[in-house]
Amino acid sequence: MKNLLALLGQIADKSQRPKVTRQIAQELGAEHLVIFIKDVEIDVFLPAEGFPQTLQDFHTWQNFLVSSIKKKIHHGTLPFPDQAANHAVGIAYKDECVLVLLGGKPREQKLESLRELLPLLASLFKHERHMMHSEAQLKLTDISLATTQEMAHKLDTTRRELHTIVTQYRSIFESTSDAIMILNYDGHLVEINPACYRMHGYTYKEMIRLRVRDYIHPDDHHKFMEIIKKTKAGKVFTISGTHVKKDGTYISVEVVCSGFTYKGQPHLLAVVRDVSQRRRAEEALRREFETEQRMELLMEQRNALRKVNKTKDEFIALASHQLRTPATVVKQYIALIMSEFAGPLTHDQMQFLQIAYDSNERELSIISDLLKTARIDSSRYILNKVPRDIVSILEESVGDLNSMYESSKQTVVVQAPQESIDVPVDPIEIKLVFMNLLENASKYSYPGTEINVAFYNRGSYAEIVIADTGVGVDREDQQRIFDKFTRVDNELSDTVSGTGLGLYWVKRIVEEHKGSVRLTSKLGRGSKFTVRLPL
Amino acid sequence: MTKSILIVEDEIMLQDVYKLVLSAQGYKIHTANNGAEGIQQLKATRPDMVLLDLFMPVMDGKEFLRNVDTSDYPDTKFVVYTNLSDTDTETEMLELGAHKFVLKSSMTPKDLVALVKVITM
């Protein structure tokens, strides 16, 4: 007994266990000893730690052990590596522990004393087993903790990565300047980005509620219907159109549409770009191009006109010769006859010839007038200005028309300041102006009347006034008389010869001098022509 | 001494009346129908006066004066006798050596005679 206890005491030491258990077995009269502890989780008897773990014929052993539990003590035969020791005695403690003695001939007395020690043994091995389980479980827990931690870490990382990606995509969505619209096929807006509602002048809340007709130009509504069809068919394409902003203004847009799955359902994705600026730039370019084209056209026209003008000037030169030649010939021969070069003439012959001569002279005069007008109108008309004493030109003109005044019994009075001043003029052309005005004054005045000519120095300009007390000009006609070939009907006009060009020349020449000519007149009272020439 | 006049004019009817009137005044008249003939006649006759028309075929009056150095003919008065009334041409012709520029449609035969007398004085 004492020995047994001592041995049992040593059994706790796992390293000694195999030796000690053999000693215990022999002390009890057997060869081998195996202690079984029930594993509660799997409801199977397993050898305790330190005892042989692999035993043949699992079921046989289990049955034996179960029988041992039932009977408390059980005898049987068990397969064992040491074949000589297959006679087994199983002694059970409760239903937790079975001690199996194998081989030899265990004495009953010894078995009884063993039975008293069984609770201790059972407790020891149970505890051992329990510790093993706990350790295993702890290890498992550790492992699973580590795994969980790792997984949690991975999950966290993944979540963060996902968050980053989502944030990135979200920020693209939020910050892109292209308007992004997601519509369902009912035409409702499901999602819009800031660019979209800003582009249309709405807040998010305002726009998300809109239907297609609210923001698309009426002319483009049919396009939207086409889009629905086309994108449902799975195509991606671009169209141009016009959208309407909240304030009613239009924006030119380019829209790229495609169908895509959003939240599991087919939706329409539209990316809208405001191309108003681009359109405006295109417009501007087109207008520039048009302007360039127009300029080119204008240049062409100008060149054509230049050609025409050149042709006209050449025509004038040629015409002055061609038109005048026959008339010159007639003039020479009539004059020759009238000079009685070819013999004496009768009175009648002289008279008739005179008429013919006068008519021919009139023709030559008309031709001259026409040519003068053509020259004044031509681009080649240039003044050769020199400073001249205007008053002397006036007096010269008056002198030239002396015979005319005499025959009409008209007097001319010239008023001028003591000091003569020079005015920059083309002397020939200015003389023509004065001649015309003075002639008109005489032609349209009655015999015995006075014609006044006055010169004033007005500081920045010279003023020449030629006034008569003749028939005057009606208000209606006052503007017309400066027109080409215009002659006004009045009492004296039938008696006056002329082509109606005189005042046209006056106006053109004075204006070419950067001056002005004005008519003040009252019908029946007379006319006053005021010419101003810059100094 | 008999004064001579060269009439350079393509219009025959005018040529005739000038010739008629001036030869009646005792001038020796030579005629040319264009500028080229005119130069030949000028060289050959060395007249006291040339009545030079401007618009002529073959060579016109302008070309005539351009091709003639009037200083080679110190005793000859070149008178442009034309129907072209153009101040630019007038200036040009005077610069080329013309003595006078006359509009022939403003002249009667009598006027011509007076002009010639004055110039060839």
XYZ file of C-alpha atoms in Angstrom:
656
model
C 0.000 0.000 0.000
C 2.692 2.368 1.016
C 4.561 1.528 -2.124
C 1.520 2.052 -4.221
C 0.902 5.459 -2.817
C 4.472 6.446 -3.383
C 4.278 5.295 -6.924
C 1.013 7.080 -7.450
C 2.642 10.158 -6.144
C 5.205 9.909 -8.872
C 2.656 9.451 -11.588
C 2.063 13.134 -11.775
C 5.446 13.506 -13.319
C 4.858 12.928 -16.989
C 8.465 12.101 -17.770
C 8.420 9.227 -15.289
C 4.964 8.131 -16.122
C 5.612 5.119 -18.400
C 8.108 3.616 -15.896
C 5.952 4.411 -12.931
C 2.795 2.984 -14.420
C 4.579 -0.288 -15.186
C 5.735 -0.412 -11.641
C 2.223 0.259 -10.444
C 0.899 -2.459 -12.678
C 3.405 -4.944 -11.370
C 2.738 -3.917 -7.823
C -0.856 -4.782 -8.494
C 0.086 -8.099 -9.994
C -0.484 -7.067 -13.655
C 1.825 -6.346 -16.504
C 0.506 -3.032 -17.866
C -1.643 -0.223 -16.781
C -3.618 2.231 -18.944
C -5.793 4.922 -17.551
C -8.668 6.214 -19.654
C -10.379 9.522 -19.197
C -13.651 10.289 -20.866
C -13.471 13.183 -23.347
C -16.778 14.854 -22.684
C -16.897 16.739 -25.952
C -16.655 13.694 -28.128
C -17.994 11.144 -25.626
C -15.125 8.791 -26.046
C -12.601 7.307 -23.630
C -9.148 8.381 -24.493
C -5.944 7.266 -22.853
C -4.602 9.857 -20.497
C -1.424 11.643 -21.277
C 1.687 9.478 -20.970
C -0.076 6.234 -21.670
C 0.030 4.481 -25.028
C -2.249 6.453 -27.255
C -2.792 4.193 -30.183
C -4.543 1.030 -29.321
C -5.791 -1.507 -31.724
C -9.426 -2.034 -32.266
C -10.910 1.138 -31.007
C -14.434 -0.185 -30.755
C -13.441 -3.210 -28.675
C -11.667 -1.007 -26.223
C -14.582 1.436 -26.069
C -17.027 -1.375 -25.443
C -14.818 -2.772 -22.700
C -14.497 0.597 -21.107
C -18.246 1.231 -21.275
C -18.826 -2.178 -19.695
C -16.333 -1.307 -17.014
C -18.334 1.834 -16.266
C -21.518 -0.148 -16.041
C -20.196 -2.937 -13.907
C -17.637 -0.935 -12.035
C -15.272 -3.779 -12.500
C -15.063 -5.763 -15.611
C -12.959 -8.532 -16.937
C -12.262 -9.052 -20.598
C -9.839 -9.660 -23.382
C -8.361 -6.729 -25.232
C -5.997 -6.498 -28.157
C -2.736 -5.130 -26.865
C 0.729 -4.845 -28.387
C 2.054 -7.206 -25.723
C -0.027 -10.139 -26.776
C 0.710 -12.063 -23.682
C -0.980 -9.422 -21.683
C -4.403 -9.368 -23.246
C -6.313 -10.310 -20.219
C -7.735 -7.049 -18.967
C -9.429 -5.852 -15.849
C -11.184 -2.552 -16.022
C -11.958 -0.618 -12.909
C -14.152 2.421 -13.325
C -14.603 5.479 -11.279
C -17.979 6.959 -11.806
C -18.355 7.472 -15.536
C -15.294 9.527 -15.898
C -12.285 7.330 -15.503
C -11.365 3.708 -16.140
C -8.209 2.063 -15.040
C -7.301 -0.972 -17.109
C -4.869 -3.540 -15.923
C -3.476 -5.843 -18.491
C -1.735 -9.191 -18.168
C -0.547 -10.942 -15.040
C -2.917 -11.952 -12.355
C -4.091 -8.915 -10.370
C -5.114 -9.854 -6.813
C -8.552 -8.882 -5.676
C -7.339 -7.252 -2.525
C -5.016 -5.006 -4.401
C -7.796 -4.051 -6.759
C -9.940 -3.012 -3.816
C -7.268 -0.728 -2.458
C -6.777 0.647 -5.902
C -10.450 1.378 -6.032
C -10.058 3.661 -3.005
C -7.358 5.558 -4.784
C -9.271 5.827 -8.017
C -10.957 9.142 -7.201
C -7.584 10.717 -6.733
C -6.233 9.330 -9.937
C -9.387 10.248 -11.786
C -9.198 13.709 -10.449
C -5.540 14.046 -11.373
C -5.979 12.845 -14.933
C -9.202 14.646 -15.407
C -7.525 17.780 -14.319
C -4.668 17.037 -16.620
C -7.015 16.452 -19.464
C -8.919 19.586 -18.638
C -5.698 21.575 -18.554
C -4.763 20.155 -21.891
C -8.079 21.152 -23.307
C -7.826 24.598 -21.866
C -4.363 24.975 -23.199
C -5.507 23.829 -26.574
C -8.425 26.104 -26.426
C -6.268 28.962 -25.310
C -3.993 28.228 -28.161
C -6.963 28.132 -30.476
C -8.280 31.304 -28.998
C -4.912 32.889 -29.459
C -4.846 31.726 -32.993
C -8.314 32.817 -33.691
C -7.637 36.097 -31.978
C -4.610 36.638 -34.094
C -6.529 35.617 -37.155
C -9.414 37.829 -36.196
C -7.059 40.677 -35.569
C -5.425 40.063 -38.866
C -8.726 39.845 -40.567
C -9.970 42.922 -38.822
C -6.815 44.696 -39.903
C -7.216 43.491 -43.434
C -10.834 44.478 -43.395
C -9.923 47.877 -42.119
C -7.284 48.292 -44.799
C -9.682 47.132 -47.447
C -12.369 49.420 -46.119
C -9.966 52.296 -46.182
C -8.844 51.485 -49.680
C -12.418 51.207 -50.745
C -13.185 54.458 -49.048
C -10.296 56.116 -50.859
C -11.447 54.748 -54.164
C -15.005 55.724 -53.539
C -13.888 59.131 -52.366
C -11.789 59.533 -55.466
C -14.621 58.589 -57.721
C -16.973 60.687 -55.739
C -14.671 63.681 -55.966
C -14.433 63.221 -59.693
C -18.176 63.134 -59.812
C -18.425 66.192 -57.608
C -15.715 68.326 -59.108
C -15.785 67.644 -62.821
C -16.911 70.564 -64.870
C -18.893 68.330 -67.166
C -22.442 67.850 -66.056
C -23.247 64.261 -65.228
C -26.834 63.137 -65.237
C -28.163 59.726 -64.441
C -31.711 59.173 -65.564
C -33.978 56.223 -65.397
C -35.876 55.272 -68.461
C -38.966 57.054 -67.164
C -37.109 60.278 -67.733
C -36.570 61.038 -64.044
C -33.272 62.353 -62.811
C -31.810 59.843 -60.417
C -28.479 61.520 -59.770
C -26.877 64.793 -60.826
C -23.511 66.302 -59.958
C -22.842 69.917 -58.930
C -21.630 70.777 -62.412
C -25.008 69.746 -63.710
C -27.289 71.757 -61.491
C -24.956 74.724 -61.528
C -24.761 74.662 -65.295
C -28.522 74.890 -65.441
C -28.763 77.523 -62.725
C -30.617 75.369 -60.197
C -29.935 74.072 -56.751
C -29.608 70.323 -56.353
C -33.053 70.051 -54.850
C -34.634 72.089 -57.601
C -33.108 70.185 -60.464
C -33.386 66.632 -59.243
C -37.151 66.981 -59.465
C -37.161 68.174 -63.091
C -38.423 66.261 -66.063
C -36.713 66.195 -69.440
C -38.935 68.876 -70.972
C -37.956 71.300 -68.203
C -34.335 71.598 -69.186
C -34.176 70.587 -72.843
C -35.065 73.002 -75.655
C -38.435 72.127 -77.167
C -36.886 71.621 -80.587
C -34.676 68.917 -79.106
C -37.333 66.928 -77.265
C -37.614 64.433 -80.079
C -33.893 63.872 -79.849
C -34.341 62.723 -76.280
C -36.821 60.096 -77.377
C -34.304 58.840 -79.904
C -31.662 58.679 -77.211
C -33.863 56.466 -75.076
C -34.258 54.038 -77.960
C -30.627 54.083 -78.957
C -29.093 53.683 -75.542
C -31.458 50.917 -74.681
C -29.960 49.197 -77.663
C -26.602 49.486 -75.997
C -24.926 52.225 -78.020
C -22.841 55.156 -76.874
C -23.033 58.297 -78.895
C -22.684 62.070 -78.921
C -25.292 64.616 -79.910
C -25.474 68.394 -79.979
C -28.425 70.336 -78.771
C -29.692 73.159 -76.639
C -30.566 73.102 -72.967
C -32.591 75.676 -71.087
C -31.393 77.204 -67.851
C -33.582 78.148 -64.922
C -33.617 81.767 -66.095
C -34.791 80.749 -69.528
C -31.553 81.393 -71.363
C -30.219 78.804 -73.749
C -26.920 76.986 -73.656
C -25.457 75.048 -76.518
C -24.453 71.600 -75.347
C -22.772 68.436 -76.449
C -24.062 65.317 -74.756
C -22.468 61.871 -74.595
C -25.068 59.256 -73.736
C -24.793 55.638 -72.780
C -26.830 53.053 -71.001
C -25.474 51.567 -67.838
C -26.531 49.644 -64.801
C -27.054 51.685 -61.703
C -28.222 50.098 -58.523
C -28.993 46.989 -60.416
C -31.333 48.619 -62.904
C -30.740 49.926 -66.454
C -30.237 53.659 -66.451
C -29.154 56.360 -68.829
C -25.862 58.131 -68.230
C -25.515 61.511 -69.862
C -22.416 63.669 -69.724
C -23.291 67.184 -70.761
C -20.731 69.719 -71.850
C -21.475 73.407 -72.275
C -20.082 74.302 -75.652
C -21.621 77.789 -75.777
C -18.208 79.305 -75.484
C -16.846 77.001 -78.087
C -19.842 77.697 -80.275
C -19.304 81.384 -79.736
C -15.644 80.969 -80.629
C -16.692 79.011 -83.711
C -19.240 81.729 -84.479
C -16.608 84.391 -84.039
C -14.220 82.464 -86.276
C -16.925 82.020 -88.848
C -17.798 85.698 -88.712
C -14.111 86.549 -88.967
C -13.865 84.279 -91.945
C -16.985 85.867 -93.385
C -15.532 89.280 -92.709
C -12.347 88.205 -94.404
C -14.359 86.932 -97.299
C -16.340 90.131 -97.423
C -13.138 92.098 -97.278
C -11.763 90.046 -100.112
C -14.952 90.656 -102.019
C -14.734 94.354 -101.270
C -11.131 94.409 -102.423
C -12.191 92.695 -105.613
C -14.978 95.186 -106.047
C -12.621 98.038 -105.348
C -10.182 96.749 -107.905
C -13.006 96.350 -110.372
C -14.139 99.889 -109.663
C -10.609 101.138 -110.087
C -10.528 99.451 -113.429
C -13.848 100.991 -114.328
C -12.636 104.375 -113.225
C -9.485 103.984 -115.254
C -11.592 102.919 -118.188
C -13.822 105.899 -117.585
C -10.864 108.254 -117.458
C -9.534 106.770 -120.661
C -12.961 107.138 -122.169
C -13.054 110.776 -121.195
C -9.723 111.355 -122.853
C -10.754 109.547 -125.987
C -14.233 111.060 -126.021
C -12.930 114.576 -125.778
C -11.075 114.001 -128.983
C -13.624 111.852 -130.799
C -16.651 113.986 -129.955
C -15.005 117.241 -130.683
C -13.386 116.410 -133.996
C -16.476 116.441 -136.217
C -17.736 119.607 -134.529
C -14.342 121.225 -134.949
C -14.378 120.415 -138.631
C -17.835 121.953 -139.015
C -16.759 125.005 -137.096
C -13.721 125.565 -139.308
C -15.557 125.262 -142.596
C -18.580 127.356 -141.607
C -16.287 130.026 -140.229
C -14.288 129.865 -143.417
C -17.333 130.426 -145.566
C -18.603 133.136 -143.257
C -15.278 134.929 -143.642
C -16.095 135.010 -147.341
C -12.963 133.077 -148.057
C -14.841 131.127 -150.682
C -16.563 134.139 -152.054
C -19.061 136.786 -151.007
C -22.243 135.823 -149.241
C -25.742 137.091 -149.373
C -27.315 138.368 -146.217
C -29.471 135.314 -145.947
C -26.532 132.990 -146.511
C -24.648 134.748 -143.780
C -27.626 134.519 -141.450
C -28.204 130.841 -142.069
C -24.587 130.078 -141.645
C -24.591 131.994 -138.411
C -27.410 129.849 -137.109
C -25.574 126.694 -138.075
C -22.408 127.990 -136.540
C -24.124 128.919 -133.282
C -25.721 125.537 -133.020
C -22.410 123.854 -133.558
C -20.874 126.075 -130.936
C -23.574 125.023 -128.557
C -22.734 121.432 -129.182
C -19.077 122.065 -128.526
C -20.067 123.819 -125.346
C -22.185 120.887 -124.228
C -19.346 118.517 -124.931
C -17.033 120.694 -122.881
C -19.473 120.781 -119.991
C -19.905 117.023 -120.056
C -16.188 116.477 -120.091
C -15.664 118.930 -117.269
C -18.261 117.133 -115.168
C -16.705 113.780 -115.916
C -13.349 115.123 -114.847
C -14.677 116.620 -111.622
C -16.365 113.318 -110.819
C -13.360 111.222 -111.637
C -10.918 109.938 -109.061
C -8.182 111.808 -110.853
C -9.672 115.190 -109.989
C -7.074 116.941 -107.884
C -6.822 120.590 -106.939
C -3.555 122.438 -107.350
C -3.887 124.819 -104.452
C -1.796 127.950 -104.119
C -2.347 130.982 -101.911
C -4.156 133.572 -103.967
C -5.755 136.915 -103.504
C -9.401 135.981 -103.853
C -10.544 139.516 -104.368
C -8.408 139.890 -107.469
C -9.849 136.671 -108.878
C -13.325 138.053 -108.175
C -12.547 141.267 -109.895
C -11.041 139.414 -112.820
C -14.212 137.362 -113.175
C -16.378 140.433 -113.072
C -14.195 141.945 -115.740
C -14.518 138.888 -117.966
C -18.295 139.142 -117.811
C -18.350 142.827 -118.467
C -19.995 142.580 -121.863
C -22.722 140.417 -120.372
C -23.501 142.951 -117.662
C -23.419 145.752 -120.141
C -25.921 144.155 -122.444
C -28.211 143.488 -119.472
C -27.604 146.930 -118.071
C -26.662 145.424 -114.743
C -24.109 146.802 -112.326
C -21.746 144.863 -110.112
C -20.488 146.219 -106.822
C -17.508 144.555 -105.180
C -16.967 144.999 -101.461
C -13.636 143.985 -100.028
C -11.418 144.848 -97.065
C -8.450 147.153 -97.596
C -5.932 144.474 -96.808
C -6.000 141.589 -99.224
C -5.471 138.162 -97.785
C -4.369 135.044 -99.576
C -6.552 131.982 -99.571
C -5.223 128.557 -100.595
C -7.176 127.773 -103.752
C -6.850 126.201 -107.158
C -7.024 129.453 -109.125
C -8.524 127.991 -112.299
C -11.217 126.046 -110.491
C -12.105 128.844 -108.094
C -12.412 131.253 -110.960
C -14.833 128.852 -112.559
C -16.883 128.932 -109.341
C -17.049 132.718 -109.340
C -17.751 132.869 -113.056
C -20.678 130.519 -112.673
C -22.160 132.359 -109.716
C -21.715 135.726 -111.373
C -23.183 134.474 -114.630
C -26.193 133.058 -112.825
C -26.647 136.284 -110.926
C -26.843 138.111 -114.218
C -28.940 135.521 -116.036
C -31.558 135.305 -113.335
C -31.808 139.039 -112.673
C -33.775 141.641 -114.505
C -32.136 144.360 -116.511
C -31.066 147.415 -114.586
C -30.552 145.620 -111.295
C -27.501 145.492 -109.066
C -25.365 142.511 -108.213
C -23.402 142.588 -104.979
C -20.130 140.838 -104.458
C -18.579 140.885 -100.999
C -15.501 139.369 -99.421
C -15.112 138.842 -95.667
C -12.237 137.572 -93.610
C -13.844 135.466 -90.882
C -10.604 134.415 -89.237
C -10.583 130.690 -89.857
C -12.265 131.027 -93.231
C -12.884 133.444 -96.060
C -16.459 134.293 -96.993
C -17.533 135.355 -100.468
C -21.101 136.514 -100.979
C -22.682 137.003 -104.387
C -26.178 138.420 -104.142
C -28.732 139.501 -106.679
C -32.222 140.904 -106.654
C -33.545 138.675 -109.361
C -36.158 135.935 -109.644
C -34.985 133.983 -106.619
C -35.377 130.260 -105.955
C -38.377 128.540 -104.407
C -37.738 126.777 -101.084
C -38.532 123.401 -102.625
C -35.942 123.873 -105.341
C -33.180 125.285 -103.171
C -31.582 121.919 -102.508
C -32.141 120.554 -106.016
C -30.393 123.308 -107.886
C -26.980 122.007 -106.869
C -27.771 118.665 -108.523
C -26.398 117.595 -111.874
C -28.359 118.659 -114.962
C -30.952 120.421 -112.820
C -32.432 123.665 -114.012
C -35.257 125.285 -112.204
C -38.237 126.666 -114.020
C -38.786 130.316 -113.471
C -39.690 133.406 -115.386
C -36.296 133.814 -116.908
C -35.226 130.207 -117.316
C -36.460 129.904 -120.879
C -34.204 132.676 -121.952
C -31.213 131.180 -120.268
C -28.902 128.794 -122.001
C -27.026 126.212 -120.033
C -26.726 122.567 -119.264
C -27.736 122.728 -115.602
C -24.238 121.838 -114.525
C -22.899 125.166 -113.333
C -24.049 124.962 -109.722
C -23.086 121.304 -109.544
C -19.528 122.326 -110.385
C -19.669 125.182 -107.868
C -20.688 122.772 -105.107
C -18.153 120.087 -106.059
C -15.234 122.461 -106.431
C -16.003 124.325 -103.194
C -16.400 121.059 -101.304
C -13.168 119.770 -102.800
C -11.575 122.842 -101.215
C -13.080 121.632 -97.916
C -15.387 124.639 -97.993
C -19.129 125.137 -98.271
C -21.714 126.908 -100.414
C -25.146 127.983 -99.163
C -28.098 129.506 -100.893
C -30.418 131.958 -99.208
C -33.273 132.960 -101.430
C -36.829 134.152 -101.589
C -38.914 133.695 -104.679
C -39.267 137.021 -106.419
C -36.803 138.753 -104.102
C -33.463 137.443 -105.211
C -30.735 134.994 -104.300
C -27.661 135.131 -102.126
C -24.878 132.557 -102.541
C -22.420 132.314 -99.653
C -19.168 130.524 -100.314
C -16.853 129.678 -97.421
C -13.273 128.601 -97.987
C -10.906 127.530 -95.228
C -7.854 129.648 -94.752
C 11.751 134.641 -146.055
C 8.825 132.369 -146.307
C 7.907 130.840 -143.018
C 7.038 127.204 -143.014
C 4.611 125.316 -140.917
C 4.412 121.587 -140.328
C 0.890 120.317 -139.630
C 0.928 116.954 -137.828
C -2.733 115.914 -137.833
C -4.493 112.672 -138.763
C -7.909 114.262 -139.522
C -7.617 115.062 -143.229
C -10.525 117.497 -143.280
C -8.850 119.597 -140.620
C -5.504 119.265 -142.281
C -7.072 120.617 -145.471
C -8.734 123.670 -143.907
C -5.586 124.618 -142.001
C -3.506 124.199 -145.129
C -6.009 126.220 -147.109
C -6.150 129.111 -144.735
C -2.485 129.267 -143.866
C -1.128 128.915 -147.342
C -3.463 131.746 -148.329
C -1.522 133.756 -145.790
C 1.700 132.927 -147.561
C 3.064 130.177 -145.344
C 4.685 127.083 -146.747
C 2.752 124.144 -145.463
C 4.009 120.622 -144.851
C 1.766 117.885 -143.549
C 2.152 114.587 -141.702
C -0.581 112.110 -140.829
C 0.973 110.763 -137.677
C 3.852 111.248 -135.264
C 6.291 109.055 -137.147
C 5.760 110.866 -140.416
C 5.920 114.044 -138.391
C 9.437 113.322 -137.188
C 10.563 112.585 -140.739
C 9.061 115.841 -141.983
C 10.509 117.761 -139.066
C 13.997 116.592 -139.878
C 13.533 117.207 -143.569
C 11.870 120.625 -143.492
C 13.005 122.266 -140.226
C 9.822 124.404 -140.066
C 9.258 127.590 -138.083
C 6.263 126.085 -136.371
C 4.741 122.709 -135.786
C 1.016 122.293 -135.235
C 0.947 119.025 -133.318
C -2.187 116.979 -132.757
C -2.178 114.476 -129.880
C -4.438 111.587 -130.841
C -2.931 109.986 -133.920
C -2.323 106.426 -135.047
C 1.142 104.842 -135.320
C 2.713 107.464 -133.079
C 0.766 110.032 -131.104
C 1.731 113.604 -130.230
C 3.152 112.689 -126.816
C 5.490 110.136 -128.311
C 6.474 112.626 -130.990
C 7.671 115.126 -128.411
C 9.325 112.413 -126.357
C 11.288 111.309 -129.396
C 12.216 114.812 -130.402
C 14.777 116.906 -128.593
C 13.291 120.327 -129.104
C 16.630 121.910 -128.350
C 17.817 120.474 -131.642
C 15.258 122.782 -133.258
C 15.816 126.167 -131.605
C 14.011 128.041 -134.331
C 10.950 125.822 -134.331
C 7.939 126.548 -132.147
C 6.055 123.428 -131.181
C 2.371 124.149 -130.646
C 0.136 121.367 -129.377
C -3.123 121.805 -131.257
C -5.591 119.302 -129.773
C -9.120 118.665 -128.585
C -7.927 117.036 -125.360
C -8.630 119.423 -122.511
C -6.600 117.948 -119.715
C -4.371 120.016 -117.465
C -2.049 117.127 -116.672
C -1.360 116.515 -120.321
C -0.934 120.225 -120.896
C 1.709 120.413 -118.208
C 3.444 117.359 -119.509
C 3.566 118.641 -123.073
C 4.872 122.036 -122.002
C 7.577 120.255 -120.028
C 8.461 118.182 -123.072
C 9.162 121.354 -124.982
C 5.826 122.538 -126.307
C 5.568 126.278 -126.576
C 1.830 126.431 -126.322
C -1.138 124.175 -125.739
C -4.255 125.129 -127.707
C -7.743 123.682 -127.801
C -8.519 123.543 -131.492
C -12.299 123.403 -131.058
C -12.126 126.878 -129.605
C -10.363 128.235 -132.682
C -11.825 129.494 -135.910
C -9.597 129.711 -138.992
C -9.182 133.375 -138.276
C -8.050 132.600 -134.747
C -5.543 130.146 -136.115
C -4.088 132.669 -138.479
C -3.726 135.182 -135.662
C -2.072 132.578 -133.464
C 0.397 131.569 -136.166
C 1.260 135.168 -136.906
C 2.008 135.876 -133.282
C 4.088 132.775 -132.779
C 6.151 133.024 -135.934
C 6.769 136.696 -135.488
